[in-house]
Amino acid sequence: MSGSGTTAGDDPLQTAVWRLRSRGCWTDAAALLAPRGAEPAAALERAGLLVERCLFTCEGWPEAEDALRTAEAVARDDEERGGAASERGRLAYAATRLGVRDRADEARSALGRAAALLSPTSPRRPLLDFRRGLLAEHIADAPQAARAAYERAHAGAGAHADPLLLSFTSQQLAGLALREGELAIARQGFAECLRIREELGYLIGTAPALAGLADCESEPEAGRLRAEAHRLFRLLGGVPVWLGAQLAPAVPAQSPPVRPEPAAQ
């Protein structure tokens, strides 16, 4: 699993990992990689899967920590150490964003360490830029800094042919546009996010894209999109957990909708 999470050529293992990941079966996907846990690339990939599980389910924190420590221990060079630091920052961000524990300082430190370790041309750099944008938007409440980071990530994702990351950068840039009342730009971004995820078969990311697009539309189209998002949300057993609040207008709820979502990359 690279930043994109898409299949790597015709590699059967990567294809199987992607299929499980795209349907929210992170534990099963990680289990496929366990026999190769001493290899830096596999260890980092496994850690990334379990960190993503935390973001989507708010569960599995000890397992993610254990996998991350393994990835950090077997890393051999700056590229691998930078990748592990990026995952460390994402895990700390997830814990902070989801209200499990305030680890904002750890997230900043880890992502800063990753930035120092990864070369400017590293294929992991766009994903790091994206994660730093999430931290700026949702933890530091600095939307302009977040936009700049997302735009760098978006350009890098295009240069490195990373379609899944392109879907996430499109989603987050659309969220910022919506926040600023730029409905046409937001609609275009969410539609692009949805198109990419449907083409990739990234099922767990389809409902958030539909919900984001619904926020840009008027009725009855908004209701139709939100109902479809809610159908997928239930199909996946209430994953991602943070989407329930955003879909609250479509179902009875006690609390007001909250958005934007934490995002998974």
Tab-separated table of C-alpha atoms in Angstrom:
chain	number	residue	atom	x	y	z
A	1	MET	CA	0.000	0.000	0.000
A	2	SER	CA	1.499	3.238	-1.134
A	3	GLY	CA	-0.101	6.567	-0.452
A	4	SER	CA	-2.676	5.751	-3.091
A	5	GLY	CA	-3.555	2.335	-1.752
A	6	THR	CA	-4.290	1.174	-5.294
A	7	THR	CA	-3.020	-2.100	-6.686
A	8	ALA	CA	0.631	-2.297	-7.631
A	9	GLY	CA	0.717	-3.733	-11.146
A	10	ASP	CA	-0.307	-7.372	-11.194
A	11	ASP	CA	1.073	-8.196	-7.725
A	12	PRO	CA	-1.524	-10.610	-6.280
A	13	LEU	CA	-0.699	-9.661	-2.689
A	14	GLN	CA	-1.144	-5.945	-3.324
A	15	THR	CA	-4.350	-6.604	-5.227
A	16	ALA	CA	-5.740	-8.630	-2.321
A	17	VAL	CA	-4.662	-6.001	0.218
A	18	TRP	CA	-6.319	-3.245	-1.799
A	19	ARG	CA	-9.582	-5.147	-2.192
A	20	LEU	CA	-9.802	-5.757	1.549
A	21	ARG	CA	-8.783	-2.215	2.443
A	22	SER	CA	-11.262	-0.646	0.048
A	23	ARG	CA	-14.092	-2.517	1.799
A	24	GLY	CA	-12.988	-1.639	5.316
A	25	CYS	CA	-11.389	-5.019	6.132
A	26	TRP	CA	-8.181	-3.512	7.498
A	27	THR	CA	-7.419	-6.291	9.982
A	28	ASP	CA	-7.665	-8.948	7.282
A	29	ALA	CA	-5.522	-6.879	4.926
A	30	ALA	CA	-2.892	-6.388	7.629
A	31	ALA	CA	-2.888	-10.126	8.337
A	32	LEU	CA	-1.829	-10.808	4.745
A	33	LEU	CA	1.278	-8.732	5.350
A	34	ALA	CA	2.157	-10.185	8.765
A	35	PRO	CA	4.482	-12.921	7.391
A	36	ARG	CA	6.614	-10.164	5.838
A	37	GLY	CA	6.652	-8.012	8.954
A	38	ALA	CA	10.453	-7.883	9.109
A	39	GLU	CA	10.610	-6.169	5.709
A	40	PRO	CA	10.499	-2.356	6.046
A	41	ALA	CA	8.060	-1.783	3.167
A	42	ALA	CA	5.618	-4.444	4.358
A	43	ALA	CA	5.895	-3.322	7.988
A	44	LEU	CA	5.121	0.265	7.029
A	45	GLU	CA	2.239	-0.815	4.816
A	46	ARG	CA	0.782	-2.916	7.614
A	47	ALA	CA	1.078	-0.038	10.076
A	48	GLY	CA	-0.658	2.280	7.612
A	49	LEU	CA	-3.578	-0.110	7.277
A	50	LEU	CA	-4.074	-0.323	11.038
A	51	VAL	CA	-3.731	3.437	11.489
A	52	GLU	CA	-6.382	3.929	8.821
A	53	ARG	CA	-8.617	1.504	10.698
A	54	CYS	CA	-8.365	3.792	13.734
A	55	LEU	CA	-9.403	6.791	11.641
A	56	PHE	CA	-12.437	5.048	10.192
A	57	THR	CA	-13.609	3.063	13.214
A	58	CYS	CA	-12.077	4.789	16.270
A	59	GLU	CA	-10.934	1.313	17.336
A	60	GLY	CA	-7.740	-0.726	17.267
A	61	TRP	CA	-5.381	1.843	18.755
A	62	PRO	CA	-3.074	-0.653	20.563
A	63	GLU	CA	-2.685	-2.767	17.420
A	64	ALA	CA	-1.818	0.298	15.364
A	65	GLU	CA	0.741	1.420	17.955
A	66	ASP	CA	2.382	-2.017	17.960
A	67	ALA	CA	2.544	-2.151	14.170
A	68	LEU	CA	3.939	1.360	14.019
A	69	ARG	CA	6.675	0.573	16.535
A	70	THR	CA	7.658	-2.414	14.399
A	71	ALA	CA	7.806	-0.245	11.270
A	72	GLU	CA	9.952	2.303	13.096
A	73	ALA	CA	12.287	-0.425	14.380
A	74	VAL	CA	12.948	-2.061	10.997
A	75	ALA	CA	13.319	1.174	8.977
A	76	ARG	CA	16.798	1.332	7.442
A	77	ASP	CA	17.113	4.698	5.705
A	78	ASP	CA	15.699	8.220	5.777
A	79	GLU	CA	12.957	7.393	3.275
A	80	GLU	CA	11.671	4.528	5.400
A	81	ARG	CA	12.102	6.449	8.640
A	82	GLY	CA	10.269	9.399	7.089
A	83	GLY	CA	7.408	7.154	6.045
A	84	ALA	CA	7.126	5.765	9.568
A	85	ALA	CA	7.187	9.283	11.036
A	86	SER	CA	4.391	10.293	8.682
A	87	GLU	CA	2.271	7.381	9.916
A	88	ARG	CA	3.118	8.287	13.505
A	89	GLY	CA	1.837	11.798	12.831
A	90	ARG	CA	-1.341	10.472	11.244
A	91	LEU	CA	-2.066	8.257	14.238
A	92	ALA	CA	-1.555	11.132	16.671
A	93	TYR	CA	-3.737	13.368	14.490
A	94	ALA	CA	-6.480	10.712	14.434
A	95	ALA	CA	-6.471	10.364	18.218
A	96	THR	CA	-6.718	14.140	18.599
A	97	ARG	CA	-9.327	14.685	15.893
A	98	LEU	CA	-11.586	11.890	17.126
A	99	GLY	CA	-11.375	13.035	20.736
A	100	VAL	CA	-9.623	9.922	22.041
A	101	ARG	CA	-6.639	11.816	23.433
A	102	ASP	CA	-4.966	15.151	22.749
A	103	ARG	CA	-1.806	14.250	20.846
A	104	ALA	CA	-1.584	17.396	18.725
A	105	ASP	CA	2.001	18.179	19.772
A	106	GLU	CA	3.069	14.645	18.899
A	107	ALA	CA	1.356	14.927	15.510
A	108	ARG	CA	3.152	18.194	14.716
A	109	SER	CA	6.493	16.797	15.832
A	110	ALA	CA	6.154	13.549	13.881
A	111	LEU	CA	5.034	15.236	10.663
A	112	GLY	CA	7.822	17.781	11.027
A	113	ARG	CA	10.323	14.940	11.462
A	114	ALA	CA	8.931	13.271	8.339
A	115	ALA	CA	9.366	16.508	6.393
A	116	ALA	CA	13.014	16.665	7.453
A	117	LEU	CA	13.676	13.040	6.496
A	118	LEU	CA	11.848	12.786	3.156
A	119	SER	CA	13.504	14.308	0.117
A	120	PRO	CA	11.563	16.926	-1.886
A	121	THR	CA	11.175	14.383	-4.711
A	122	SER	CA	10.069	11.493	-2.497
A	123	PRO	CA	6.873	9.767	-3.668
A	124	ARG	CA	5.730	9.974	-0.029
A	125	ARG	CA	5.988	13.771	-0.013
A	126	PRO	CA	2.499	14.541	-1.442
A	127	LEU	CA	0.866	12.334	1.194
A	128	LEU	CA	2.860	14.107	3.892
A	129	ASP	CA	1.743	17.488	2.537
A	130	PHE	CA	-1.849	16.294	2.690
A	131	ARG	CA	-1.520	15.181	6.298
A	132	ARG	CA	0.064	18.480	7.256
A	133	GLY	CA	-2.918	20.168	5.631
A	134	LEU	CA	-5.304	18.134	7.782
A	135	LEU	CA	-3.402	19.185	10.871
A	136	ALA	CA	-3.506	22.848	9.811
A	137	GLU	CA	-7.230	22.761	9.042
A	138	HIS	CA	-8.631	20.663	11.863
A	139	ILE	CA	-6.180	21.129	14.720
A	140	ALA	CA	-4.594	24.552	14.146
A	141	ASP	CA	-7.728	26.072	12.540
A	142	ALA	CA	-5.578	27.621	9.805
A	143	PRO	CA	-7.571	27.146	6.583
A	144	GLN	CA	-5.211	29.160	4.378
A	145	ALA	CA	-2.207	27.097	5.442
A	146	ALA	CA	-4.315	23.974	4.932
A	147	ARG	CA	-5.279	25.072	1.426
A	148	ALA	CA	-1.635	25.621	0.468
A	149	ALA	CA	-0.692	22.176	1.786
A	150	TYR	CA	-3.613	20.513	-0.008
A	151	GLU	CA	-2.696	22.233	-3.260
A	152	ARG	CA	0.902	20.994	-2.990
A	153	ALA	CA	-0.396	17.513	-2.250
A	154	HIS	CA	-2.822	17.707	-5.173
A	155	ALA	CA	-0.065	18.672	-7.603
A	156	GLY	CA	2.216	15.968	-6.227
A	157	ALA	CA	-0.481	13.323	-6.416
A	158	GLY	CA	-0.966	14.158	-10.080
A	159	ALA	CA	2.763	14.031	-10.755
A	160	HIS	CA	3.107	10.650	-9.031
A	161	ALA	CA	-0.099	9.209	-10.561
A	162	ASP	CA	-1.759	8.665	-7.171
A	163	PRO	CA	-5.500	8.726	-7.913
A	164	LEU	CA	-6.696	7.926	-4.407
A	165	LEU	CA	-4.735	10.817	-2.934
A	166	LEU	CA	-6.160	13.019	-5.701
A	167	SER	CA	-9.622	12.060	-4.477
A	168	PHE	CA	-8.723	13.112	-0.936
A	169	THR	CA	-7.158	16.414	-1.965
A	170	SER	CA	-10.187	17.145	-4.150
A	171	GLN	CA	-12.455	16.349	-1.192
A	172	GLN	CA	-10.614	18.584	1.260
A	173	LEU	CA	-10.252	21.490	-1.158
A	174	ALA	CA	-13.967	21.174	-1.893
A	175	GLY	CA	-14.681	21.253	1.832
A	176	LEU	CA	-12.747	24.511	2.173
A	177	ALA	CA	-14.584	25.974	-0.811
A	178	LEU	CA	-17.927	24.996	0.712
A	179	ARG	CA	-16.900	26.585	3.996
A	180	GLU	CA	-16.268	29.824	2.093
A	181	GLY	CA	-19.565	29.660	0.203
A	182	GLU	CA	-18.031	28.787	-3.170
A	183	LEU	CA	-20.673	26.231	-4.105
A	184	ALA	CA	-19.713	25.709	-7.748
A	185	ILE	CA	-16.076	24.980	-6.873
A	186	ALA	CA	-17.109	22.745	-3.986
A	187	ARG	CA	-19.559	20.813	-6.160
A	188	GLN	CA	-16.892	20.229	-8.794
A	189	GLY	CA	-14.389	19.002	-6.208
A	190	PHE	CA	-16.762	16.586	-4.500
A	191	ALA	CA	-17.946	15.275	-7.879
A	192	GLU	CA	-14.344	14.627	-8.917
A	193	CYS	CA	-13.684	12.869	-5.616
A	194	LEU	CA	-16.733	10.657	-6.113
A	195	ARG	CA	-15.802	9.843	-9.714
A	196	ILE	CA	-12.296	8.713	-8.770
A	197	ARG	CA	-13.462	6.592	-5.844
A	198	GLU	CA	-16.134	4.875	-7.903
A	199	GLU	CA	-13.572	4.104	-10.610
A	200	LEU	CA	-11.134	2.707	-8.056
A	201	GLY	CA	-13.784	0.731	-6.213
A	202	TYR	CA	-12.912	2.521	-2.969
A	203	LEU	CA	-16.191	1.616	-1.305
A	204	ILE	CA	-15.439	2.989	2.168
A	205	GLY	CA	-14.770	6.416	0.683
A	206	THR	CA	-17.868	6.615	-1.501
A	207	ALA	CA	-20.358	7.575	1.202
A	208	PRO	CA	-18.305	10.572	2.434
A	209	ALA	CA	-17.987	11.813	-1.155
A	210	LEU	CA	-21.753	11.492	-1.676
A	211	ALA	CA	-22.423	13.324	1.590
A	212	GLY	CA	-20.065	16.131	0.623
A	213	LEU	CA	-21.746	16.499	-2.754
A	214	ALA	CA	-25.159	16.541	-1.050
A	215	ASP	CA	-24.055	19.569	0.984
A	216	CYS	CA	-23.588	21.469	-2.298
A	217	GLU	CA	-26.978	20.623	-3.789
A	218	SER	CA	-30.537	21.776	-3.189
A	219	GLU	CA	-33.501	19.479	-2.683
A	220	PRO	CA	-34.537	16.987	-3.916
A	221	GLU	CA	-31.058	16.096	-5.245
A	222	ALA	CA	-29.432	16.692	-1.859
A	223	GLY	CA	-31.838	14.282	-0.196
A	224	ARG	CA	-31.239	11.632	-2.838
A	225	LEU	CA	-27.457	11.845	-2.453
A	226	ARG	CA	-27.654	11.834	1.331
A	227	ALA	CA	-29.971	8.803	1.298
A	228	GLU	CA	-27.533	6.902	-0.921
A	229	ALA	CA	-24.667	7.861	1.383
A	230	HIS	CA	-26.653	6.627	4.366
A	231	ARG	CA	-27.416	3.332	2.582
A	232	LEU	CA	-23.710	2.706	2.029
A	233	PHE	CA	-22.916	3.812	5.583
A	234	ARG	CA	-25.299	1.167	6.954
A	235	LEU	CA	-24.047	-1.443	4.481
A	236	LEU	CA	-20.541	-1.017	5.887
A	237	GLY	CA	-21.704	-1.310	9.487
A	238	GLY	CA	-21.531	2.376	10.371
A	239	VAL	CA	-18.093	3.034	8.889
A	240	PRO	CA	-16.624	5.626	8.785
A	241	VAL	CA	-17.875	6.381	12.276
A	242	TRP	CA	-17.558	10.158	11.907
A	243	LEU	CA	-19.944	10.218	8.955
A	244	GLY	CA	-23.002	9.500	11.120
A	245	ALA	CA	-23.158	13.077	12.400
A	246	GLN	CA	-22.942	14.511	8.889
A	247	LEU	CA	-25.784	12.274	7.757
A	248	ALA	CA	-27.934	13.247	10.745
A	249	PRO	CA	-30.402	15.303	8.636
A	250	ALA	CA	-31.403	12.087	6.852
A	251	VAL	CA	-32.037	10.094	10.020
A	252	PRO	CA	-33.307	10.867	13.523
A	253	ALA	CA	-30.474	12.197	15.667
A	254	GLN	CA	-29.936	14.011	18.935
A	255	SER	CA	-26.961	16.105	17.878
A	256	PRO	CA	-26.465	18.557	14.988
A	257	PRO	CA	-24.439	17.497	11.950
A	258	VAL	CA	-20.714	18.039	12.124
A	259	ARG	CA	-18.424	18.409	9.165
A	260	PRO	CA	-15.934	18.208	7.594
A	261	GLU	CA	-14.854	14.668	8.339
A	262	PRO	CA	-11.344	13.784	9.500
A	263	ALA	CA	-10.372	12.229	6.137
A	264	ALA	CA	-8.327	8.962	5.934
A	265	GLN	CA	-5.091	9.691	4.234
